[in-house]
mmCIF file of C-alpha atoms and ligand atoms in Angstrom:
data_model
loop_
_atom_site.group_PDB
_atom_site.id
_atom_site.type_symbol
_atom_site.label_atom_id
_atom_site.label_comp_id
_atom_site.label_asym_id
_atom_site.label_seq_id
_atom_site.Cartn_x
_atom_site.Cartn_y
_atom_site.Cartn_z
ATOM 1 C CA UNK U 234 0.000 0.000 0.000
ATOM 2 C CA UNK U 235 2.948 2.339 0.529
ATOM 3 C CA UNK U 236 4.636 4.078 -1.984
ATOM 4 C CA UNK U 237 7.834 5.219 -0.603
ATOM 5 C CA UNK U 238 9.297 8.924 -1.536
ATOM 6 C CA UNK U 239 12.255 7.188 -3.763
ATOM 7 C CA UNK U 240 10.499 5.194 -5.552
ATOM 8 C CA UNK U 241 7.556 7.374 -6.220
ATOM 9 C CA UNK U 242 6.804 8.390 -9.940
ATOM 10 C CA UNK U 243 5.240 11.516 -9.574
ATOM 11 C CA UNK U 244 3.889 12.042 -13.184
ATOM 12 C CA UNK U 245 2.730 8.213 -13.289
ATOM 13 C CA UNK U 246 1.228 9.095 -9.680
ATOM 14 C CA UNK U 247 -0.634 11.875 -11.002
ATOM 15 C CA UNK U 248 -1.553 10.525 -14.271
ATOM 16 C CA UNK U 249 -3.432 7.529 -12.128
ATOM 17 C CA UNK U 250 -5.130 9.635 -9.382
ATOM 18 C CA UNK U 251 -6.314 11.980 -11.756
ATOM 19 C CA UNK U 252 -7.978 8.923 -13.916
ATOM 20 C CA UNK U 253 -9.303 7.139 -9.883
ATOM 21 C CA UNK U 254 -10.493 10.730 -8.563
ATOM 22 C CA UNK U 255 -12.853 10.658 -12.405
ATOM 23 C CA UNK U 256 -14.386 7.086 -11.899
ATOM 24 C CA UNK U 257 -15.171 7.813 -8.357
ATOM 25 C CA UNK U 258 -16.814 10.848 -8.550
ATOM 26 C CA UNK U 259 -18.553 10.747 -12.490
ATOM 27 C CA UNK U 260 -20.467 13.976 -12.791
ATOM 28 C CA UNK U 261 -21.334 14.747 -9.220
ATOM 29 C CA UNK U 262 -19.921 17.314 -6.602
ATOM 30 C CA UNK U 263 -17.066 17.274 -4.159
ATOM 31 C CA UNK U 264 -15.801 19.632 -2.071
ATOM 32 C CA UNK U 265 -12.423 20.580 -0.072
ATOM 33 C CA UNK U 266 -11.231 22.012 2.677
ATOM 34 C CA UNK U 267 -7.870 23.330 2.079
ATOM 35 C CA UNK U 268 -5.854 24.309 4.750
ATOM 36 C CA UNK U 269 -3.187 25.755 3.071
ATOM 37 C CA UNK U 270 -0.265 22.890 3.874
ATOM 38 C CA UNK U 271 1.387 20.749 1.230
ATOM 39 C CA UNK U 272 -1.213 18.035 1.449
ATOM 40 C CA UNK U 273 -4.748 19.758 0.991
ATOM 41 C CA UNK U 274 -2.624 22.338 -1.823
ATOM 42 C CA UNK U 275 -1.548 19.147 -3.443
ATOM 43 C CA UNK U 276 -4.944 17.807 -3.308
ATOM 44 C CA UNK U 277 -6.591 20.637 -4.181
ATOM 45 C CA UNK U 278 -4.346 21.025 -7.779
ATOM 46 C CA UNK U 279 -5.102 17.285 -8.363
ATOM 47 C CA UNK U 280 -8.489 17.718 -7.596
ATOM 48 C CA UNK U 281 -8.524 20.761 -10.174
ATOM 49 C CA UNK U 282 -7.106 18.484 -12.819
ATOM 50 C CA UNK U 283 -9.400 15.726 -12.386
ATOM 51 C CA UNK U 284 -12.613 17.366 -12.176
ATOM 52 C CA UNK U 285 -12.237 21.163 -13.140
ATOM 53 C CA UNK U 286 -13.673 24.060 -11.129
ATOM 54 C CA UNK U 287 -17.676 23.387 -11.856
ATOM 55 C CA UNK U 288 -17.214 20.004 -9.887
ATOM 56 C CA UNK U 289 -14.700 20.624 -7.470
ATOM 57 C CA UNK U 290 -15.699 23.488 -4.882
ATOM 58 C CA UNK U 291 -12.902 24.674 -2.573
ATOM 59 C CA UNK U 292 -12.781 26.616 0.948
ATOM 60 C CA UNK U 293 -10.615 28.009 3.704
ATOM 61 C CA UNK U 294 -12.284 26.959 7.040
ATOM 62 C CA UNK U 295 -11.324 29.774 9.768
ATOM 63 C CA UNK U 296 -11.577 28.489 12.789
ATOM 64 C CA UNK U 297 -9.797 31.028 14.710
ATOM 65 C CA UNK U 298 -6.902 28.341 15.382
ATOM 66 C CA UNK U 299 -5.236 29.482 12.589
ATOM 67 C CA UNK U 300 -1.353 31.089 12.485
ATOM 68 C CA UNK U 301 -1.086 34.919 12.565
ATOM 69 C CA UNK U 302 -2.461 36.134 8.552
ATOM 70 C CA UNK U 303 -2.860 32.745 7.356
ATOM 71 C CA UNK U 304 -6.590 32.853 5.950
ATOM 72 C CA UNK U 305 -4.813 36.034 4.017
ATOM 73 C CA UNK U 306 -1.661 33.572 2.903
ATOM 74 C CA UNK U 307 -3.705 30.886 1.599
ATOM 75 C CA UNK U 308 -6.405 33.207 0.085
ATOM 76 C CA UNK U 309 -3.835 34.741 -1.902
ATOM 77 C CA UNK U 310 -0.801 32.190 -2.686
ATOM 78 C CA UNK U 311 -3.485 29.635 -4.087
ATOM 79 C CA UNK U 312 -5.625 32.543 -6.030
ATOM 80 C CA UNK U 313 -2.118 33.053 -7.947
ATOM 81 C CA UNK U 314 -2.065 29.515 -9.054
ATOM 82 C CA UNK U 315 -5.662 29.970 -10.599
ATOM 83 C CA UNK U 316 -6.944 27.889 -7.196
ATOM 84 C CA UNK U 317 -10.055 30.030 -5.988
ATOM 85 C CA UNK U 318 -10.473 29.235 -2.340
ATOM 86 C CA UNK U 319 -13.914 30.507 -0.575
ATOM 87 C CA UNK U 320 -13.095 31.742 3.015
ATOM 88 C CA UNK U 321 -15.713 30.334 5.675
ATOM 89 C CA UNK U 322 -16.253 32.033 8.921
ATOM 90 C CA UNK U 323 -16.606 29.101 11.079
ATOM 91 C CA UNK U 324 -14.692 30.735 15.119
ATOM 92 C CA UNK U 325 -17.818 31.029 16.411
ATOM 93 C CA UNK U 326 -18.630 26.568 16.110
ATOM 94 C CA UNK U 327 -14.813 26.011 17.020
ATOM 95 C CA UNK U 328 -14.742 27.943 20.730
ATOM 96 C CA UNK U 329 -18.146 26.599 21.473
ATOM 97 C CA UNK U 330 -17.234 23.011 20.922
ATOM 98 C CA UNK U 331 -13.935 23.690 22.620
ATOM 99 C CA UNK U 332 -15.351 24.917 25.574
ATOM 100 C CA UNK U 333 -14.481 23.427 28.868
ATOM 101 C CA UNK U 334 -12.407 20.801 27.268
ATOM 102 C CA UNK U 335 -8.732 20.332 29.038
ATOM 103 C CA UNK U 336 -7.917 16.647 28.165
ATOM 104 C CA UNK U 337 -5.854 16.476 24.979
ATOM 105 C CA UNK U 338 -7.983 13.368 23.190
ATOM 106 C CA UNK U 339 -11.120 15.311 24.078
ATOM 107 C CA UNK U 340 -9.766 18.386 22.423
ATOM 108 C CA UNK U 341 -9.313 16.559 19.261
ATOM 109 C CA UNK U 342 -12.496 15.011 19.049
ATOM 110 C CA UNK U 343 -13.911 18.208 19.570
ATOM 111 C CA UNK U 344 -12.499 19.503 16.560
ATOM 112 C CA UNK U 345 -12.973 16.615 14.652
ATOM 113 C CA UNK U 346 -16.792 16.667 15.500
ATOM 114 C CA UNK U 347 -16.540 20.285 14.556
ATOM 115 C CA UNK U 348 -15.274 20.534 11.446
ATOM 116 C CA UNK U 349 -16.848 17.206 10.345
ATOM 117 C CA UNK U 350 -20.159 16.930 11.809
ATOM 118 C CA UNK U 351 -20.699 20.326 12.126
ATOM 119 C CA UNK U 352 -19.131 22.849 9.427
ATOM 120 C CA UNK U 353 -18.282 19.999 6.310
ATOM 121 C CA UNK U 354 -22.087 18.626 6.295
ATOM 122 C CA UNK U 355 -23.146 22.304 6.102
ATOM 123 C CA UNK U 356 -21.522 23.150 3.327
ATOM 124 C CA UNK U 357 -22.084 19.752 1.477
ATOM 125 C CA UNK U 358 -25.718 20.781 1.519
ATOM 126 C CA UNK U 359 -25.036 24.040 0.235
ATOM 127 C CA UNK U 360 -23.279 23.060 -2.869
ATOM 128 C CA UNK U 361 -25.416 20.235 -3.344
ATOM 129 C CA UNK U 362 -21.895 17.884 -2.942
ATOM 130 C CA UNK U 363 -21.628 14.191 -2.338
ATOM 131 C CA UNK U 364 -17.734 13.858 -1.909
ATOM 132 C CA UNK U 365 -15.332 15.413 0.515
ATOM 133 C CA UNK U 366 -11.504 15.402 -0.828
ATOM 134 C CA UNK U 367 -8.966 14.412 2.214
ATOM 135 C CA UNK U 368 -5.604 15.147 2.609
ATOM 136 C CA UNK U 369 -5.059 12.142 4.866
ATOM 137 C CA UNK U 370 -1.828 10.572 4.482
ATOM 138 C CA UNK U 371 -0.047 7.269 6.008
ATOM 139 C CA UNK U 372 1.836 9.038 8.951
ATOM 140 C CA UNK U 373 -1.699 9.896 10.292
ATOM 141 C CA UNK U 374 -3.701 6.764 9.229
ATOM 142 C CA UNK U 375 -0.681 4.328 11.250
ATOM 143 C CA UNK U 376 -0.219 6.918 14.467
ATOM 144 C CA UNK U 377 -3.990 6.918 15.026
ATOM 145 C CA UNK U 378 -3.983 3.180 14.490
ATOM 146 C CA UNK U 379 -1.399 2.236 16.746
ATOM 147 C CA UNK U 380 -3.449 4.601 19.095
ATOM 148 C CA UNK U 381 -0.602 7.077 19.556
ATOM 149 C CA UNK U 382 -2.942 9.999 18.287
ATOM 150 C CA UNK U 383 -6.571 10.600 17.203
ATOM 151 C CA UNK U 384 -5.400 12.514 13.971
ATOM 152 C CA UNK U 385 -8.157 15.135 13.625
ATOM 153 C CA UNK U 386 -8.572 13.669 10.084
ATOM 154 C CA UNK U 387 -8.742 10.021 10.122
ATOM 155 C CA UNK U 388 -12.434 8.730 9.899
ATOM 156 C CA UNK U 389 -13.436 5.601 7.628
ATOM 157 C CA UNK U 390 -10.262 4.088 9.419
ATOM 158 C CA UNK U 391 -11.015 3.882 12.493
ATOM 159 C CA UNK U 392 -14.682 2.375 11.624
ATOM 160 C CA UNK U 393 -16.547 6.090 10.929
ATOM 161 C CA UNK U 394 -18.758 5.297 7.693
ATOM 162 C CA UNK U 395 -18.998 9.335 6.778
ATOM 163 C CA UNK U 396 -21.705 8.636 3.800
ATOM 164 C CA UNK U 397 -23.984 7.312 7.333
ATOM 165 C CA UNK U 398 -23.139 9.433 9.814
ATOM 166 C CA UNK U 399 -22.015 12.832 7.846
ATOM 167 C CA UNK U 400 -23.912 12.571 4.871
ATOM 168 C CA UNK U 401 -20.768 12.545 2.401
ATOM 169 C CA UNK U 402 -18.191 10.170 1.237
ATOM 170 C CA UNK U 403 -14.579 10.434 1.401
ATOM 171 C CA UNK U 404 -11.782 10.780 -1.333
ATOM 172 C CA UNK U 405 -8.445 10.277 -0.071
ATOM 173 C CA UNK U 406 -5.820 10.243 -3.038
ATOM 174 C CA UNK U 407 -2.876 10.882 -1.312
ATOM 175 C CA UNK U 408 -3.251 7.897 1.640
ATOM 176 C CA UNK U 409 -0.123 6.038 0.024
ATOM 177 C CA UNK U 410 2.314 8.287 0.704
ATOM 178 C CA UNK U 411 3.997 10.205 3.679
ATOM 179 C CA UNK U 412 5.197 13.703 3.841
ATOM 180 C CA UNK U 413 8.224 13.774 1.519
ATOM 181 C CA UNK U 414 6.158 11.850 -1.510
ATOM 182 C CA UNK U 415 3.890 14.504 -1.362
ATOM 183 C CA UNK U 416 5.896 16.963 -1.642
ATOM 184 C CA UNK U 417 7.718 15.577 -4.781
ATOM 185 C CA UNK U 418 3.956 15.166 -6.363
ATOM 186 C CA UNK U 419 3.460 19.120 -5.166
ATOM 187 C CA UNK U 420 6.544 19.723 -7.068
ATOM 188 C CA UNK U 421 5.755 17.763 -10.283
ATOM 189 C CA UNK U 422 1.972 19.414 -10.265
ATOM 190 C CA UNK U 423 3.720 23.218 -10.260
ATOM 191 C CA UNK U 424 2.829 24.632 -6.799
ATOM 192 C CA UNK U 425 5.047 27.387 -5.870
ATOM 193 C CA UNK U 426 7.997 26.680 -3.211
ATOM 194 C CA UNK U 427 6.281 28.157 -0.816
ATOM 195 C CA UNK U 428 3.647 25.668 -0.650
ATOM 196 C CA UNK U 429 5.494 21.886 -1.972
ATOM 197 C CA UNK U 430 8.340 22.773 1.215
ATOM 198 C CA UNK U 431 5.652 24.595 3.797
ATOM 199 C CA UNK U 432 6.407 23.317 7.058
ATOM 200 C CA UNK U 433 3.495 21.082 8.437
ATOM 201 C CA UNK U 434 1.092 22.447 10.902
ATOM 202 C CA UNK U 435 -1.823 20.069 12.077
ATOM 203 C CA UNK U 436 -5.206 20.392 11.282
ATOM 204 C CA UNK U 437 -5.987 20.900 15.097
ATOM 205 C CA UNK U 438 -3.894 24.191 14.676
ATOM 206 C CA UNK U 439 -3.271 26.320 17.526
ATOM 207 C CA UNK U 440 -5.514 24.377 19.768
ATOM 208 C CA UNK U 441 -3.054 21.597 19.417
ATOM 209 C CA UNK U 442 -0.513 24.047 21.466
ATOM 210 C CA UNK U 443 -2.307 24.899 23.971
ATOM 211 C CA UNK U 444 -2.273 22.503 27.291
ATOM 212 C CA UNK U 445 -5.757 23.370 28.890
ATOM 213 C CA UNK U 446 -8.642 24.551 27.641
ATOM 214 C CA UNK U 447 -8.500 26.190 24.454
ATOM 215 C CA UNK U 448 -9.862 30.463 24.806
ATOM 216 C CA UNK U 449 -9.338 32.776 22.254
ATOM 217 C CA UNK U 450 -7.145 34.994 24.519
ATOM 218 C CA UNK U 451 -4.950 31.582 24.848
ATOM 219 C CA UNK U 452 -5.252 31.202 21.058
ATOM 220 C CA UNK U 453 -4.095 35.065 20.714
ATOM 221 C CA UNK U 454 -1.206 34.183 22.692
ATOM 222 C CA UNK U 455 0.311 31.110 21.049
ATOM 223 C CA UNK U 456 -0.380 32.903 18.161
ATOM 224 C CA UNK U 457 1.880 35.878 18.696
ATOM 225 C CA UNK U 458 4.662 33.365 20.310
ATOM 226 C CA UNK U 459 4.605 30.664 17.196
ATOM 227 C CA UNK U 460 4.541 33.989 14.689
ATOM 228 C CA UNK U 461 8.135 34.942 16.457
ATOM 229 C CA UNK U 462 9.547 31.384 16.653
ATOM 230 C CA UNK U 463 8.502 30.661 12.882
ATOM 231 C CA UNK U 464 10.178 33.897 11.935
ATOM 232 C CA UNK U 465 13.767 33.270 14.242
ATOM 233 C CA UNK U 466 13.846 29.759 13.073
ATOM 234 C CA UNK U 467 13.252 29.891 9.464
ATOM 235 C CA UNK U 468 16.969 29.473 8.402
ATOM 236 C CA UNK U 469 17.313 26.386 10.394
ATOM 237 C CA UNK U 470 15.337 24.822 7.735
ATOM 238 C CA UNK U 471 13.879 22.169 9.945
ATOM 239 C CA UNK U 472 10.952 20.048 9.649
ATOM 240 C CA UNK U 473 8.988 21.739 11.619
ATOM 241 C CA UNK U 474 9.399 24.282 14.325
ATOM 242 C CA UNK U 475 7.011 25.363 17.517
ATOM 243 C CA UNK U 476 5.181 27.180 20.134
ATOM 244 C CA UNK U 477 3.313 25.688 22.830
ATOM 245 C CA UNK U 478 1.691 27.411 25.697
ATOM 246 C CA UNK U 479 1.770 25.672 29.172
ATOM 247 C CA UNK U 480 -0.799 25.661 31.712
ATOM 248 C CA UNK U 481 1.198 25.675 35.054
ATOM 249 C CA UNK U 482 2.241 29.006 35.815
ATOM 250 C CA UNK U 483 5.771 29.841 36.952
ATOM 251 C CA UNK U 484 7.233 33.097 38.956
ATOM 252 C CA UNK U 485 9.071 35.738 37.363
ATOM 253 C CA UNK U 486 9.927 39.250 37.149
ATOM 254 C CA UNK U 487 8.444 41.774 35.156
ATOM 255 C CA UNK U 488 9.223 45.645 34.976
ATOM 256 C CA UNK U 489 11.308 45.204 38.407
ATOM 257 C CA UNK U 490 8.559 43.184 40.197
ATOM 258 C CA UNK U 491 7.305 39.320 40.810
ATOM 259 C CA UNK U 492 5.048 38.330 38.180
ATOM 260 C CA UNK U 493 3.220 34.815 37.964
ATOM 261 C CA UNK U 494 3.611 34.387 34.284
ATOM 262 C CA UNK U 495 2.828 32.040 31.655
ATOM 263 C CA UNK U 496 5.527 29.979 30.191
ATOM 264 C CA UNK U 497 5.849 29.080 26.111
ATOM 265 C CA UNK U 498 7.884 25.908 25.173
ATOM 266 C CA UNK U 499 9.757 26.003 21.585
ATOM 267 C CA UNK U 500 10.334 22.787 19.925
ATOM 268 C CA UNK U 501 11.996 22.576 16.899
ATOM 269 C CA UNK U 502 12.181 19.291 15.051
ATOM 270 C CA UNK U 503 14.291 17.756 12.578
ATOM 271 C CA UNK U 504 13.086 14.512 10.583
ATOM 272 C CA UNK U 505 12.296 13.464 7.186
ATOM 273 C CA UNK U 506 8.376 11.653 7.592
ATOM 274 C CA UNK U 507 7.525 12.656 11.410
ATOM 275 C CA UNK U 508 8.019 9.041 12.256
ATOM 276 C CA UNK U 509 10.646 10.230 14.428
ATOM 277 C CA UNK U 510 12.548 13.214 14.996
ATOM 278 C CA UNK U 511 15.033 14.601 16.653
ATOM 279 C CA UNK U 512 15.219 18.355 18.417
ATOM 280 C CA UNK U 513 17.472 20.516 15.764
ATOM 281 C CA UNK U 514 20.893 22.054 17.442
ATOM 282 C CA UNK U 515 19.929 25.876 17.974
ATOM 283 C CA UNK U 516 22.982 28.171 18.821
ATOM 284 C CA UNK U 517 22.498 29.390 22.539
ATOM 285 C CA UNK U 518 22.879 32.930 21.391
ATOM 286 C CA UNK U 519 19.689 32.208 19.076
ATOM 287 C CA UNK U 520 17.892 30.385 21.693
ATOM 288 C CA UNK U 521 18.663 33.212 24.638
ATOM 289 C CA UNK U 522 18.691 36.138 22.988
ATOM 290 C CA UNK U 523 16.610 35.581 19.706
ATOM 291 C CA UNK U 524 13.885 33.923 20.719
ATOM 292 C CA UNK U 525 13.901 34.060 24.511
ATOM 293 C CA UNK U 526 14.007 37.532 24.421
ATOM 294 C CA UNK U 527 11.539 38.370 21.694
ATOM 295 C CA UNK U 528 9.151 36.240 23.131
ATOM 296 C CA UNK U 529 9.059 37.698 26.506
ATOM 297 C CA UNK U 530 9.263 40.934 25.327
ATOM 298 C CA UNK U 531 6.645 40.982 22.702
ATOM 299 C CA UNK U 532 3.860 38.287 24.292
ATOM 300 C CA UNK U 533 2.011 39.661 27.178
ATOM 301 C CA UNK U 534 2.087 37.967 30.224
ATOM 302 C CA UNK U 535 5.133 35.501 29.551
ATOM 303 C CA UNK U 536 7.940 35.191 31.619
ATOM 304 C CA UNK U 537 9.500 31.832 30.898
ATOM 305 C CA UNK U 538 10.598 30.073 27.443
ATOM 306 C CA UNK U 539 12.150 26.651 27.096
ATOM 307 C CA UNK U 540 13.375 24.412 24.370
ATOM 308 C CA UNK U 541 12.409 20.913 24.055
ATOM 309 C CA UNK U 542 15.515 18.264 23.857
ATOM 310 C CA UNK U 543 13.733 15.114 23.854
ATOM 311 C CA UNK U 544 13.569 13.155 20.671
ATOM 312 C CA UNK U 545 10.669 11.413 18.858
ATOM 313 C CA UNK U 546 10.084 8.590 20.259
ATOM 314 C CA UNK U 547 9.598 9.262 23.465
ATOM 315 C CA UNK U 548 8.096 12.752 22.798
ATOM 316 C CA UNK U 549 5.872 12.897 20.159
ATOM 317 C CA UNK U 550 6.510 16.539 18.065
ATOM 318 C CA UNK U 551 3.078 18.104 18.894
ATOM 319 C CA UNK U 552 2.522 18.525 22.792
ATOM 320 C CA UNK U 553 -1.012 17.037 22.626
HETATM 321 P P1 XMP S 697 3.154 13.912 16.371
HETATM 322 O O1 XMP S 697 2.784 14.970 17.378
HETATM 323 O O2 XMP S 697 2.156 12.805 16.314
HETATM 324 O O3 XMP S 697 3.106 14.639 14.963
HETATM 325 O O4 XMP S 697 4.561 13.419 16.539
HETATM 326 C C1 XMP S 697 3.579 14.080 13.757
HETATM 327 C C2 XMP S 697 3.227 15.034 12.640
HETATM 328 O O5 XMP S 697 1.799 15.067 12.453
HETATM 329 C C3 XMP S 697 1.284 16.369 12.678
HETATM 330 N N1 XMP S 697 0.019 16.205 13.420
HETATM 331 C C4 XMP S 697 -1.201 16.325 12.860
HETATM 332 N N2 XMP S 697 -1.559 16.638 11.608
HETATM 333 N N3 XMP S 697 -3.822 16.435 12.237
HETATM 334 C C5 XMP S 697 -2.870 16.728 11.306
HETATM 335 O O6 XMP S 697 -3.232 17.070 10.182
HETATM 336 C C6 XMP S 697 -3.561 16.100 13.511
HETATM 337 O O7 XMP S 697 -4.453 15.863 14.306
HETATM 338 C C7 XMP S 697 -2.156 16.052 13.834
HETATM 339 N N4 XMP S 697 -1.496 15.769 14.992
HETATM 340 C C8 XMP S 697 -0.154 15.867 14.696
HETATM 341 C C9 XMP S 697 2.349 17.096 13.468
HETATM 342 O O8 XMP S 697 2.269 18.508 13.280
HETATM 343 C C10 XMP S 697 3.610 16.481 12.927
HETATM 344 O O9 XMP S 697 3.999 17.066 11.697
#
């Protein structure tokens, strides 16, 4: 079932999902929800080339989890490749679902149920679709298997017949390969840079980095911290790089007096499929005064930042 990054023939690849994606869905509707990551943008070009833009109906879903100007990114990065993407205002049935939640599983359903029960079936009815393009791939189909993580986006594997319970049925092109074969199929289909080598971000977004319950003032918060670790990190070229805000308070000082602060973690991650990883090796003088610094100075409320030095396994690269 696998088809492994060097041994993947991405115009053979593309050739036969392009000819599947046609004798699944015949003349009817599908939709996707593109995030804006290397998977859904991959998806969303294959989906283009298969079906054309009267059958395939794209949108943004902002939850309010989203990365500082990233409905704005994706909006316009994707509009340049001739990839219309209709924004959805969807905050609002995010925080409510996420309300009250602390445990980490919990959290995820909640967004699952959210975005899947909730927002998808919604706008299924509204275009009259009967198909819902998926950007799963294997990394998230085996970790939710082998029970390590719900993956917000793995359904008909773990027994969830969506055409029953949602009202649509799934299309999931890209299920045979992890994150570096997609990437060589973004390549091969034309996206930009910017999108075939964007660092992953999971679908749970900023809720994902936040231990506790999920507010919007928490949300605003991660936000600003992952917006300054994404910009001080970007020439370490890792896999993927973080912020995650902690729960436990710790004692500082702030303007000359104590403060009971909040404290941000950074993790930074290098690895080729997210199977495993390993924490990248910052310089101190980055770590201290690049992004120490400009995180306590610039996010309200913080007085302590750490970097994670655990690999993957034990630590998984998300903290929830
Ligand atoms: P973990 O934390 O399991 O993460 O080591 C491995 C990779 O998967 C991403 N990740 C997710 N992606 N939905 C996604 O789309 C999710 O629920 C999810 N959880 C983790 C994570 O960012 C990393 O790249």
């Amino acid at each position: 079932m696998e088809i492994k990054a060097a041994e993947l023939d991405p115009e053979k690849f593309i050739q036969e999902k392009v000819e599947e994606i046609r004798q699944i869905v015949g003349n009817k509707i599908a939709i996707l929800a593109l995030s804006g990551g290397v998977d859904s943008g991959t998806l969303a070009r294959l989906g283009l080339m298969a079906l054309g833009h009267d059958q395939l109906k794209i949108f943004f879903i902002n939850n309010g989890l989203m990365r500082k100007d990233e409905p704005e990114w994706v909006f316009s990065t994707f509009a340049k490749e001739g990839i219309p993407v209709q924004i959805i205002d969807a905050k609002e049935e995010f925080f409510v679902a996420l309300e009250g939640i602390t445990d980490p599983e919990e959290k995820r359903e909640a967004i699952t149920r959210a975005f899947y029960k909730v927002v998808l079936p919604r706008l299924i009815r509204e275009t009259g679709a009967e198909f819902l393009f998926h950007g799963t791939i294997l990394t998230d189909i085996e970790e939710t298997v082998a029970g390590i993580k719900k993956q917000h986006n793995i359904l008909e594997q773990i027994g969830i017949d969506t055409k029953k319970e949602f009202g649509y049925q799934l299309v999931e092109p890209l299920k045979q390969l992890r994150k570096d074969g997609v990437r060589k199929v973004a390549e091969a289909l034309g996206l930009p840079e910017s999108v075939y080598n964007r660092m992953p971000f999971l679908g749970p977004a900023l809720a994902g980095r936040i231990i506790g319950e999920v507010t919007p003032e928490k949300v605003e918060i991660v936000r600003q911290a992952t917006a300054i670790v994404e910009e001080e990190l970007k020439e370490e070229n890792a896999f993927q790089c973080m912020a995650i805000l902690h729960n436990d308070k710790v004692t500082g000082i702030q303007k000359g007096k104590r403060e009971f602060g909040l404290q941000i973690e950074v993790r930074c991650w290098d690895s080729r499929d997210a199977r495993t990883a390993s924490p990248t090796e910052i310089s101190w003088q980055k770590l201290i005064y690049q992004l120490a610094k400009r995180i306590t100075d610039e996010v309200p409320g913080v007085v302590s930042v750490t970097y994670n030095i655990t690999e993957k396994p034990p630590s998984t690269m998300e903290a929830i």
